[in-house]
CSV table of C-alpha atoms in Angstrom, one decimal:
chain,number,residue,atom,x,y,z
A,90,UNK,CA,0.0,0.0,0.0
A,91,UNK,CA,2.8,2.4,0.9
A,92,UNK,CA,4.1,2.4,-2.7
A,93,UNK,CA,0.8,3.8,-4.0
A,94,UNK,CA,-0.3,7.5,-3.5
A,95,UNK,CA,-3.1,8.3,-1.1
A,96,UNK,CA,-4.2,11.3,-3.1
A,97,UNK,CA,-3.7,12.1,-6.8
A,98,UNK,CA,-4.3,15.7,-7.7
A,99,UNK,CA,-4.3,16.6,-11.4
A,100,UNK,CA,-4.6,20.1,-12.9
A,101,UNK,CA,-6.9,21.5,-10.2
A,102,UNK,CA,-8.0,25.1,-11.1
A,103,UNK,CA,-10.6,27.3,-9.4
A,104,UNK,CA,-11.8,30.5,-10.9
A,105,UNK,CA,-13.9,33.1,-9.2
A,106,UNK,CA,-15.4,34.7,-12.3
A,107,UNK,CA,-12.4,35.9,-14.2
A,108,UNK,CA,-10.2,36.0,-11.1
A,109,UNK,CA,-7.8,33.0,-10.5
A,110,UNK,CA,-8.1,31.2,-7.2
A,111,UNK,CA,-5.6,28.5,-8.0
A,112,UNK,CA,-4.5,27.2,-11.4
A,113,UNK,CA,-3.2,23.9,-12.8
A,114,UNK,CA,-2.1,22.3,-9.5
A,115,UNK,CA,-0.9,18.7,-9.7
A,116,UNK,CA,0.8,16.5,-7.2
A,117,UNK,CA,0.6,13.1,-5.4
A,118,UNK,CA,0.5,12.7,-1.7
A,119,UNK,CA,1.9,9.5,-0.2
A,120,UNK,CA,0.9,7.7,2.9
A,121,UNK,CA,2.7,9.1,6.0
A,122,UNK,CA,3.7,12.2,4.0
A,123,UNK,CA,3.2,15.8,5.3
A,124,UNK,CA,2.9,18.5,2.6
A,125,UNK,CA,3.1,22.1,3.4
A,126,UNK,CA,1.5,24.7,1.1
A,127,UNK,CA,3.1,28.1,1.8
A,128,UNK,CA,2.6,31.6,0.4
A,129,UNK,CA,1.3,34.9,1.5
A,130,UNK,CA,-2.4,35.8,1.9
A,131,UNK,CA,-4.3,35.8,-1.3
A,132,UNK,CA,-1.8,33.4,-3.0
A,133,UNK,CA,-4.6,30.7,-3.4
A,134,UNK,CA,-3.4,28.2,-0.8
A,135,UNK,CA,-6.6,28.1,1.2
A,136,UNK,CA,-8.6,27.9,-2.1
A,137,UNK,CA,-6.5,24.9,-3.1
A,138,UNK,CA,-7.0,23.3,0.3
A,139,UNK,CA,-10.7,23.7,0.1
A,140,UNK,CA,-10.8,22.3,-3.4
A,141,UNK,CA,-8.9,19.2,-2.2
A,142,UNK,CA,-11.0,18.7,0.9
A,143,UNK,CA,-14.3,19.0,-1.2
A,144,UNK,CA,-15.3,22.1,0.6
A,145,UNK,CA,-15.2,24.0,-2.7
A,146,UNK,CA,-15.9,22.6,-6.1
A,147,UNK,CA,-12.9,23.1,-8.4
A,148,UNK,CA,-13.6,24.7,-11.8
A,149,UNK,CA,-11.6,21.9,-13.5
A,150,UNK,CA,-9.2,19.1,-12.7
A,151,UNK,CA,-9.5,15.9,-10.7
A,152,UNK,CA,-8.7,14.7,-7.2
A,153,UNK,CA,-8.6,10.9,-6.6
A,154,UNK,CA,-8.4,9.4,-3.1
A,155,UNK,CA,-7.4,5.8,-2.2
A,156,UNK,CA,-10.2,4.4,-0.1
A,157,UNK,CA,-9.4,1.9,2.8
A,158,UNK,CA,-10.2,-1.0,0.5
A,159,UNK,CA,-7.5,0.2,-1.9
A,160,UNK,CA,-9.8,1.5,-4.6
A,161,UNK,CA,-9.0,4.9,-6.1
A,162,UNK,CA,-12.1,7.1,-6.2
A,163,UNK,CA,-12.6,10.4,-7.9
A,164,UNK,CA,-14.0,12.7,-5.3
A,165,UNK,CA,-16.2,14.7,-7.7
A,166,UNK,CA,-18.0,11.5,-8.8
A,167,UNK,CA,-18.9,10.5,-5.2
A,168,UNK,CA,-22.4,11.2,-3.9
A,169,UNK,CA,-22.7,14.0,-1.3
A,170,UNK,CA,-23.4,11.4,1.4
A,171,UNK,CA,-20.3,9.5,0.6
A,172,UNK,CA,-18.2,12.6,0.7
A,173,UNK,CA,-19.6,13.6,4.0
A,174,UNK,CA,-19.0,10.2,5.4
A,175,UNK,CA,-15.4,10.4,4.2
A,176,UNK,CA,-15.0,13.8,5.9
A,177,UNK,CA,-16.4,12.5,9.2
A,178,UNK,CA,-14.3,9.4,9.3
A,179,UNK,CA,-11.3,9.0,7.1
A,180,UNK,CA,-10.4,12.6,6.9
A,181,UNK,CA,-10.0,15.5,9.3
A,182,UNK,CA,-10.1,19.2,8.8
A,183,UNK,CA,-8.4,21.5,11.3
A,184,UNK,CA,-9.5,25.1,10.9
A,185,UNK,CA,-7.5,28.1,11.9
A,186,UNK,CA,-10.3,29.3,14.1
A,187,UNK,CA,-11.3,26.4,16.4
A,188,UNK,CA,-14.8,27.8,16.6
A,189,UNK,CA,-15.3,26.8,13.0
A,190,UNK,CA,-14.4,23.2,13.7
A,191,UNK,CA,-16.0,22.8,17.2
A,192,UNK,CA,-19.5,23.0,18.5
A,193,UNK,CA,-18.9,25.7,21.1
A,194,UNK,CA,-22.0,25.0,23.2
A,195,UNK,CA,-21.6,21.3,23.8
A,196,UNK,CA,-19.1,19.7,26.2
A,197,UNK,CA,-15.5,18.9,25.2
A,198,UNK,CA,-16.3,15.2,25.6
A,199,UNK,CA,-19.3,15.5,23.3
A,200,UNK,CA,-17.2,17.3,20.7
A,201,UNK,CA,-14.8,14.4,20.6
A,202,UNK,CA,-17.5,11.7,21.0
A,203,UNK,CA,-19.6,13.1,18.2
A,204,UNK,CA,-17.2,11.9,15.5
A,205,UNK,CA,-17.1,8.5,17.1
A,206,UNK,CA,-20.8,8.2,16.9
A,207,UNK,CA,-20.5,9.1,13.2
A,208,UNK,CA,-18.5,5.8,12.7
A,209,UNK,CA,-21.2,3.8,14.6
A,210,UNK,CA,-20.0,3.8,18.2
A,211,UNK,CA,-23.1,3.7,20.4
A,212,UNK,CA,-21.8,2.6,23.9
A,213,UNK,CA,-21.8,5.7,26.1
A,214,UNK,CA,-19.1,4.4,28.4
A,215,UNK,CA,-16.8,3.6,25.6
A,216,UNK,CA,-17.3,6.9,23.9
A,217,UNK,CA,-16.6,8.8,27.1
A,218,UNK,CA,-13.5,6.7,27.8
A,219,UNK,CA,-12.1,7.2,24.3
A,220,UNK,CA,-12.9,10.9,24.5
A,221,UNK,CA,-11.2,11.1,27.9
A,222,UNK,CA,-8.1,9.4,26.6
A,223,UNK,CA,-7.9,11.7,23.6
A,224,UNK,CA,-8.2,14.8,25.8
A,225,UNK,CA,-5.2,13.4,27.6
A,226,UNK,CA,-3.2,12.9,24.4
A,227,UNK,CA,-3.7,16.5,23.5
A,228,UNK,CA,-2.8,17.6,27.0
A,229,UNK,CA,-6.2,18.7,28.2
A,230,UNK,CA,-6.9,17.6,31.8
A,231,UNK,CA,-9.7,15.0,31.8
A,232,UNK,CA,-11.6,16.9,34.5
A,233,UNK,CA,-12.4,19.4,31.8
A,234,UNK,CA,-14.4,16.8,29.8
A,235,UNK,CA,-17.8,18.2,30.8
A,236,UNK,CA,-16.8,21.9,30.2
A,237,UNK,CA,-17.7,23.7,27.0
A,238,UNK,CA,-15.0,24.9,24.6
A,239,UNK,CA,-16.1,28.5,25.0
A,240,UNK,CA,-14.7,28.3,28.5
A,241,UNK,CA,-11.3,27.1,27.0
A,242,UNK,CA,-8.3,29.3,26.0
A,243,UNK,CA,-7.4,29.6,22.3
A,244,UNK,CA,-4.6,27.0,22.6
A,245,UNK,CA,-6.9,24.5,24.4
A,246,UNK,CA,-9.6,25.0,21.9
A,247,UNK,CA,-7.2,24.2,19.1
A,248,UNK,CA,-5.9,21.1,20.8
A,249,UNK,CA,-9.6,20.0,21.4
A,250,UNK,CA,-10.2,20.5,17.6
A,251,UNK,CA,-7.3,18.3,16.9
A,252,UNK,CA,-8.6,15.6,19.3
A,253,UNK,CA,-12.0,15.8,17.7
A,254,UNK,CA,-10.4,15.2,14.2
A,255,UNK,CA,-8.1,12.4,15.2
A,256,UNK,CA,-10.4,10.3,17.3
A,257,UNK,CA,-11.7,8.3,14.3
A,258,UNK,CA,-8.1,7.4,13.2
A,259,UNK,CA,-8.3,9.3,10.0
A,260,UNK,CA,-5.7,8.7,7.3
A,261,UNK,CA,-5.6,12.2,5.9
A,262,UNK,CA,-5.7,15.6,7.8
A,263,UNK,CA,-6.2,19.0,6.2
A,264,UNK,CA,-5.0,21.9,8.3
A,265,UNK,CA,-5.5,25.6,7.6
A,266,UNK,CA,-3.0,27.7,9.5
A,267,UNK,CA,-3.4,25.5,12.6
A,268,UNK,CA,-1.1,27.7,14.7
A,269,UNK,CA,-2.3,31.0,13.5
A,270,UNK,CA,-3.4,33.4,16.1
A,271,UNK,CA,-1.7,31.6,19.0
A,272,UNK,CA,1.0,32.8,21.4
A,273,UNK,CA,4.5,31.5,20.5
A,274,UNK,CA,4.7,29.3,23.6
A,275,UNK,CA,1.3,27.9,22.9
A,276,UNK,CA,2.4,27.4,19.2
A,277,UNK,CA,5.5,25.5,20.2
A,278,UNK,CA,3.4,23.1,22.3
A,279,UNK,CA,0.9,22.6,19.6
A,280,UNK,CA,3.6,22.0,17.0
A,281,UNK,CA,5.4,19.5,19.1
A,282,UNK,CA,2.1,17.7,19.7
A,283,UNK,CA,1.2,17.7,16.0
A,284,UNK,CA,4.6,16.4,15.1
A,285,UNK,CA,4.4,13.6,17.6
A,286,UNK,CA,0.9,12.6,16.5
A,287,UNK,CA,1.6,12.7,12.8
A,288,UNK,CA,4.7,10.5,13.4
A,289,UNK,CA,3.0,8.0,15.8
A,290,UNK,CA,-0.1,7.6,13.8
A,291,UNK,CA,1.6,7.6,10.3
A,292,UNK,CA,-0.9,10.3,9.2
A,293,UNK,CA,-0.7,12.0,5.8
A,294,UNK,CA,-1.4,15.7,6.1
A,295,UNK,CA,-1.7,18.8,4.0
A,296,UNK,CA,-0.9,22.0,6.0
A,297,UNK,CA,-1.6,25.5,4.7
A,298,UNK,CA,0.6,28.0,6.5
A,299,UNK,CA,2.3,31.3,5.9
A,300,UNK,CA,4.8,30.5,8.6
A,301,UNK,CA,7.9,28.9,7.1
A,302,UNK,CA,9.2,27.7,10.5
A,303,UNK,CA,6.0,25.7,10.9
A,304,UNK,CA,6.5,24.2,7.5
A,305,UNK,CA,10.1,23.3,8.3
A,306,UNK,CA,9.1,21.6,11.5
A,307,UNK,CA,6.2,19.6,10.3
A,308,UNK,CA,6.5,18.9,6.6
A,309,UNK,CA,8.5,16.6,4.4
A,310,UNK,CA,7.7,18.4,1.2
A,311,UNK,CA,6.7,22.0,0.4
A,312,UNK,CA,4.8,23.8,-2.4
A,313,UNK,CA,5.2,27.6,-2.7
A,314,UNK,CA,2.2,29.4,-4.2
A,315,UNK,CA,2.0,32.9,-5.7
A,316,UNK,CA,-1.0,34.4,-7.6
A,317,UNK,CA,-2.7,31.0,-7.7
A,318,UNK,CA,0.2,29.1,-9.2
A,319,UNK,CA,2.6,26.7,-7.6
A,320,UNK,CA,5.9,28.4,-8.4
A,321,UNK,CA,8.3,26.0,-6.6
A,322,UNK,CA,8.1,22.7,-4.9
A,323,UNK,CA,10.4,20.0,-3.4
A,324,UNK,CA,11.9,18.6,-0.3
A,325,UNK,CA,11.1,21.1,2.5
A,326,UNK,CA,14.7,21.7,3.6
A,327,UNK,CA,15.8,22.1,0.0
A,328,UNK,CA,13.2,24.7,-0.8
A,329,UNK,CA,14.0,26.6,2.4
A,330,UNK,CA,17.8,26.4,2.2
A,331,UNK,CA,18.3,26.6,-1.5
A,332,UNK,CA,15.3,28.5,-2.9
A,333,UNK,CA,15.4,28.9,-6.6
A,334,UNK,CA,12.6,31.2,-7.5
A,335,UNK,CA,12.7,35.0,-6.9
A,336,UNK,CA,9.6,34.9,-4.8
A,337,UNK,CA,10.7,32.0,-2.7
A,338,UNK,CA,14.1,33.8,-2.1
A,339,UNK,CA,12.2,36.8,-1.0
A,340,UNK,CA,10.0,34.8,1.4
A,341,UNK,CA,12.9,33.0,2.9
A,342,UNK,CA,15.0,36.1,3.3
A,343,UNK,CA,12.1,37.9,5.0
A,344,UNK,CA,12.1,35.6,8.0
A,345,UNK,CA,12.9,37.3,11.3
A,346,UNK,CA,15.8,35.6,13.0
A,347,UNK,CA,15.7,35.2,16.8
B,440,UNK,CA,35.8,-2.7,-1.8
B,441,UNK,CA,32.3,-1.3,-2.5
B,442,UNK,CA,31.9,2.4,-3.3
B,443,UNK,CA,28.6,3.5,-1.8
B,444,UNK,CA,29.1,7.2,-2.8
B,445,UNK,CA,30.1,8.5,-6.3
B,446,UNK,CA,29.9,12.2,-7.2
B,447,UNK,CA,30.3,12.7,-10.9
B,448,UNK,CA,30.7,16.0,-12.9
B,449,UNK,CA,28.5,18.0,-10.5
B,450,UNK,CA,28.0,21.7,-11.1
B,451,UNK,CA,26.2,24.2,-8.9
B,452,UNK,CA,25.4,27.9,-9.1
B,453,UNK,CA,23.3,30.2,-7.1
B,454,UNK,CA,21.0,32.8,-8.8
B,455,UNK,CA,20.4,35.7,-6.5
B,456,UNK,CA,17.1,37.1,-7.7
B,457,UNK,CA,17.2,39.8,-4.9
B,458,UNK,CA,20.4,41.1,-6.4
B,459,UNK,CA,19.3,41.7,-10.0
B,460,UNK,CA,19.5,38.0,-10.7
B,461,UNK,CA,23.2,37.7,-10.6
B,462,UNK,CA,24.4,34.2,-11.0
B,463,UNK,CA,27.2,33.0,-8.7
B,464,UNK,CA,29.0,29.9,-9.9
B,465,UNK,CA,29.9,27.8,-6.9
B,466,UNK,CA,31.4,24.7,-8.2
B,467,UNK,CA,31.9,22.8,-11.5
B,468,UNK,CA,33.1,19.4,-12.5
B,469,UNK,CA,33.0,17.9,-9.0
B,470,UNK,CA,34.1,14.3,-9.3
B,471,UNK,CA,35.2,12.0,-6.5
B,472,UNK,CA,34.0,8.9,-4.7
B,473,UNK,CA,34.1,7.4,-1.2
B,474,UNK,CA,34.7,3.7,-0.5
B,475,UNK,CA,33.4,1.7,2.4
B,476,UNK,CA,35.6,1.9,5.4
B,477,UNK,CA,37.3,5.1,4.1
B,478,UNK,CA,37.2,8.6,5.5
B,479,UNK,CA,37.6,11.3,2.8
B,480,UNK,CA,38.2,14.8,4.0
B,481,UNK,CA,37.2,17.9,2.0
B,482,UNK,CA,40.1,20.3,2.0
B,483,UNK,CA,40.6,23.9,1.0
B,484,UNK,CA,40.3,27.4,2.5
B,485,UNK,CA,37.1,28.7,4.2
B,486,UNK,CA,34.5,29.9,1.9
B,487,UNK,CA,35.6,27.7,-1.0
B,488,UNK,CA,32.3,25.7,-0.7
B,489,UNK,CA,33.1,22.6,1.4
B,490,UNK,CA,29.9,22.8,3.4
B,491,UNK,CA,27.9,23.6,0.3
B,492,UNK,CA,29.3,20.4,-1.3
B,493,UNK,CA,28.2,18.3,1.7
B,494,UNK,CA,24.8,19.9,1.5
B,495,UNK,CA,24.6,19.0,-2.2
B,496,UNK,CA,25.5,15.4,-1.4
B,497,UNK,CA,22.8,15.3,1.3
B,498,UNK,CA,20.1,16.7,-1.1
B,499,UNK,CA,19.8,19.9,0.9
B,500,UNK,CA,21.1,22.0,-2.0
B,501,UNK,CA,20.0,21.3,-5.5
B,502,UNK,CA,22.7,20.8,-8.2
B,503,UNK,CA,22.5,22.1,-11.7
B,504,UNK,CA,24.1,19.2,-13.5
B,505,UNK,CA,25.9,15.9,-12.8
B,506,UNK,CA,25.1,12.9,-10.7
B,507,UNK,CA,25.3,12.0,-7.0
B,508,UNK,CA,25.1,8.2,-7.0
B,509,UNK,CA,24.3,6.4,-3.7
B,510,UNK,CA,24.1,2.7,-3.1
B,511,UNK,CA,20.7,2.4,-1.3
B,512,UNK,CA,19.7,-1.1,-0.3
B,513,UNK,CA,21.7,-2.5,-3.2
B,514,UNK,CA,20.1,-0.1,-5.7
B,515,UNK,CA,22.1,2.7,-7.3
B,516,UNK,CA,20.1,6.0,-7.0
B,517,UNK,CA,20.9,9.4,-8.4
B,518,UNK,CA,20.2,11.9,-5.6
B,519,UNK,CA,20.7,14.8,-8.1
B,520,UNK,CA,17.4,13.9,-9.8
B,521,UNK,CA,15.6,11.8,-7.1
B,522,UNK,CA,12.1,13.0,-5.9
B,523,UNK,CA,11.7,14.2,-2.3
B,524,UNK,CA,10.2,10.9,-1.1
B,525,UNK,CA,13.2,9.0,-2.4
B,526,UNK,CA,15.7,11.4,-0.8
B,527,UNK,CA,13.9,11.1,2.6
B,528,UNK,CA,14.1,7.3,2.4
B,529,UNK,CA,17.8,7.4,1.5
B,530,UNK,CA,18.4,9.7,4.5
B,531,UNK,CA,16.4,7.5,6.8
B,532,UNK,CA,18.3,4.3,5.9
B,533,UNK,CA,21.6,5.0,4.1
B,534,UNK,CA,22.8,8.6,4.3
B,535,UNK,CA,23.5,10.2,7.6
B,536,UNK,CA,24.6,13.8,8.3
B,537,UNK,CA,26.1,15.6,11.3
B,538,UNK,CA,25.5,19.3,10.7
B,539,UNK,CA,27.5,22.1,12.2
B,540,UNK,CA,24.6,23.3,14.2
B,541,UNK,CA,21.8,21.5,15.9
B,542,UNK,CA,18.3,22.6,14.7
B,543,UNK,CA,16.3,22.2,17.9
B,544,UNK,CA,12.7,21.3,18.0
B,545,UNK,CA,10.8,22.9,20.9
B,546,UNK,CA,10.1,20.8,23.9
B,547,UNK,CA,11.8,17.6,22.7
B,548,UNK,CA,14.3,16.2,25.2
B,549,UNK,CA,18.0,15.7,24.2
B,550,UNK,CA,17.7,12.0,24.6
B,551,UNK,CA,14.7,11.8,22.3
B,552,UNK,CA,16.4,14.0,19.7
B,553,UNK,CA,19.2,11.4,19.7
B,554,UNK,CA,16.9,8.4,19.6
B,555,UNK,CA,14.7,9.7,16.8
B,556,UNK,CA,16.7,8.4,13.8
B,557,UNK,CA,16.3,4.9,15.3
B,558,UNK,CA,12.6,5.1,16.1
B,559,UNK,CA,12.1,6.5,12.6
B,560,UNK,CA,13.5,3.2,11.3
B,561,UNK,CA,11.1,1.2,13.5
B,562,UNK,CA,13.4,0.4,16.4
B,563,UNK,CA,11.5,-0.1,19.7
B,564,UNK,CA,11.2,3.1,21.7
B,565,UNK,CA,12.8,1.8,24.9
B,566,UNK,CA,15.7,0.2,23.0
B,567,UNK,CA,16.3,3.4,21.0
B,568,UNK,CA,16.3,5.4,24.2
B,569,UNK,CA,18.8,3.1,25.9
B,570,UNK,CA,21.1,3.3,22.9
B,571,UNK,CA,20.7,7.1,22.9
B,572,UNK,CA,21.6,7.3,26.6
B,573,UNK,CA,24.7,5.2,26.0
B,574,UNK,CA,25.8,7.6,23.2
B,575,UNK,CA,25.3,10.6,25.4
B,576,UNK,CA,27.2,9.0,28.3
B,577,UNK,CA,30.1,8.2,26.0
B,578,UNK,CA,30.2,11.8,24.8
B,579,UNK,CA,30.2,13.0,28.4
B,580,UNK,CA,27.0,15.0,28.3
B,581,UNK,CA,26.0,15.5,31.9
B,582,UNK,CA,23.1,13.2,32.8
B,583,UNK,CA,21.0,16.0,34.2
B,584,UNK,CA,20.7,17.5,30.7
B,585,UNK,CA,19.4,14.4,29.0
B,586,UNK,CA,15.7,15.1,29.7
B,587,UNK,CA,16.0,18.8,28.7
B,588,UNK,CA,15.4,20.2,25.3
B,589,UNK,CA,18.8,21.2,23.9
B,590,UNK,CA,17.7,24.8,22.9
B,591,UNK,CA,19.4,26.3,26.0
B,592,UNK,CA,22.6,24.1,25.9
B,593,UNK,CA,26.0,25.5,25.2
B,594,UNK,CA,27.6,25.1,21.7
B,595,UNK,CA,29.7,22.2,22.7
B,596,UNK,CA,26.7,20.4,24.4
B,597,UNK,CA,24.5,20.9,21.4
B,598,UNK,CA,27.2,19.6,19.1
B,599,UNK,CA,27.5,16.4,21.2
B,600,UNK,CA,23.8,15.9,21.0
B,601,UNK,CA,24.1,16.4,17.2
B,602,UNK,CA,27.0,13.9,17.0
B,603,UNK,CA,25.2,11.3,19.1
B,604,UNK,CA,22.1,11.7,16.8
B,605,UNK,CA,24.3,11.3,13.7
B,606,UNK,CA,26.3,8.3,14.9
B,607,UNK,CA,23.5,6.3,16.5
B,608,UNK,CA,22.4,4.5,13.3
B,609,UNK,CA,24.2,2.1,11.1
B,610,UNK,CA,23.9,4.3,7.9
B,611,UNK,CA,26.4,3.2,5.2
B,612,UNK,CA,27.4,6.7,4.4
B,613,UNK,CA,28.0,9.5,6.9
B,614,UNK,CA,28.6,13.2,6.2
B,615,UNK,CA,30.3,15.2,8.9
B,616,UNK,CA,30.4,19.0,8.9
B,617,UNK,CA,33.1,20.0,11.4
B,618,UNK,CA,31.8,17.7,14.1
B,619,UNK,CA,34.6,18.6,16.5
B,620,UNK,CA,34.6,22.3,16.1
B,621,UNK,CA,33.4,23.3,19.5
B,622,UNK,CA,34.6,20.3,21.6
B,623,UNK,CA,37.4,20.1,24.1
B,624,UNK,CA,40.4,17.7,23.7
B,625,UNK,CA,38.8,14.9,25.7
B,626,UNK,CA,35.6,14.9,23.6
B,627,UNK,CA,37.5,15.3,20.4
B,628,UNK,CA,39.2,12.1,21.2
B,629,UNK,CA,35.9,10.4,21.8
B,630,UNK,CA,34.7,11.5,18.4
B,631,UNK,CA,37.9,10.4,16.7
B,632,UNK,CA,37.3,6.9,18.4
B,633,UNK,CA,33.7,6.9,17.1
B,634,UNK,CA,34.9,7.7,13.5
B,635,UNK,CA,37.5,4.9,13.7
B,636,UNK,CA,34.7,2.5,14.7
B,637,UNK,CA,32.6,3.6,11.8
B,638,UNK,CA,35.5,3.0,9.4
B,639,UNK,CA,36.1,-0.5,10.9
B,640,UNK,CA,32.4,-1.2,10.4
B,641,UNK,CA,32.7,-0.4,6.7
B,642,UNK,CA,30.9,3.0,6.7
B,643,UNK,CA,31.9,5.5,4.0
B,644,UNK,CA,32.7,8.9,5.7
B,645,UNK,CA,32.9,12.3,4.0
B,646,UNK,CA,33.8,15.1,6.3
B,647,UNK,CA,35.1,18.6,6.9
B,648,UNK,CA,37.6,19.0,9.8
B,649,UNK,CA,39.4,22.3,10.4
B,650,UNK,CA,41.2,20.8,13.4
B,651,UNK,CA,44.5,19.5,11.9
B,652,UNK,CA,45.1,17.1,14.7
B,653,UNK,CA,41.7,15.4,14.1
B,654,UNK,CA,42.1,15.5,10.4
B,655,UNK,CA,45.4,13.8,10.5
B,656,UNK,CA,44.1,11.0,12.7
B,657,UNK,CA,40.9,10.2,10.7
B,658,UNK,CA,41.6,11.2,7.0
B,659,UNK,CA,42.5,8.5,4.5
B,660,UNK,CA,42.5,10.9,1.6
B,661,UNK,CA,42.0,14.7,1.1
B,662,UNK,CA,39.8,16.0,-1.7
B,663,UNK,CA,40.8,19.6,-2.5
B,664,UNK,CA,37.6,21.5,-3.1
B,665,UNK,CA,39.4,24.5,-4.5
B,666,UNK,CA,40.1,22.4,-7.6
B,667,UNK,CA,36.3,22.5,-8.3
B,668,UNK,CA,35.8,26.2,-7.4
B,669,UNK,CA,35.7,29.0,-10.0
B,670,UNK,CA,37.6,31.0,-7.4
B,671,UNK,CA,40.5,28.7,-7.5
B,672,UNK,CA,42.7,31.3,-9.2
B,673,UNK,CA,42.1,33.7,-6.3
B,674,UNK,CA,42.8,31.0,-3.7
């Protein structure tokens, strides 16, 4: 299985009227691989992510996904119900703003347990126990299980969103600026947590970020986007240490050193 | 004697787009090879491109032309044209690198930094940790530092973590970028001993050593990098 791609993306374009969202993007994502999409705001990286995750319909191109039974399925040919089931079980989507990915008015335990129920778990005791153990893994004290996320700090909410996404053992996680808007110390903790989880669970992930340090820490491979086009891609440390394109050189040389 | 690393007619230049696109030739016609059990040292004055050459061999810098052939699991691969996934698997199993500076990851303890290359290859976590502790002990890193993230360590301490991490696996090829630069005499001797062991085990080593004493002890052969440099006339 590992010598076949998990996701095959071919010539994905998205136009908003005459304006380009993203254009002619193609790549393969392999099991266990973490791909970072970097670029400044407006470069089309979130549009691309949303097209891949079926949150937006691309104007043209195809995205194929290898199902658990090994069959390659074209996402646009799936029924809405099939796509939603995929989103709730085999995939995860971590939003920049945790409020977009959580239900703020139900308890932390229910936020995690809800995804389990979507894959057919019905036993209350099991759900609560699994939810509790996932809260522990994302370093949220289990005695907060009955509290609502609106009483949590930003960092805790983001960790809860990650637990909610990972509880169904997905194979592919999409992340949109997962550390955006967090304090640096909170960011470091979250990055370390994500790195460990991705490694331990052998997850594939596509991470959109404008933060090159985040890309370096988490990703194996990187794509740089500008004006909707992928202008450079390759091994993460190669792109960052030996950038070839003018725009990538500008991005890399603009990082603040500490 | 097998030759796990062959560098053939490699050329490299940097294009500085932020400075009106000037093209800086770095190296051309780089050709040499490293045999199993041999330590080849890159020689030449500072700034001639020795570190850049190591980074090219590691796939960290792209090359313009030429081949970097590596024996990976009995298959010959050209790292100059390999895709990222192949380069990562070569790094995991075949090609190790001890860089000059440790790139620290927040919150990860020194012992786990050292053990990571083993766990990445599927070694049991407890076993990897025990091996890592033995390496750190051998390099005289104080035991009370093992559980701390290395970000706040001194230069010499960080370098020893870096060396332990690089030497912990049985990679067939090992690249060393001044591994002894900030070490005292006692720890330099430990590293020299570790290099001797790698040679005896049939590892092909390619390194940069400014310390003459160390260089004389470990080098089987010197490859003069200024011969590949466009600045050789000036040097």
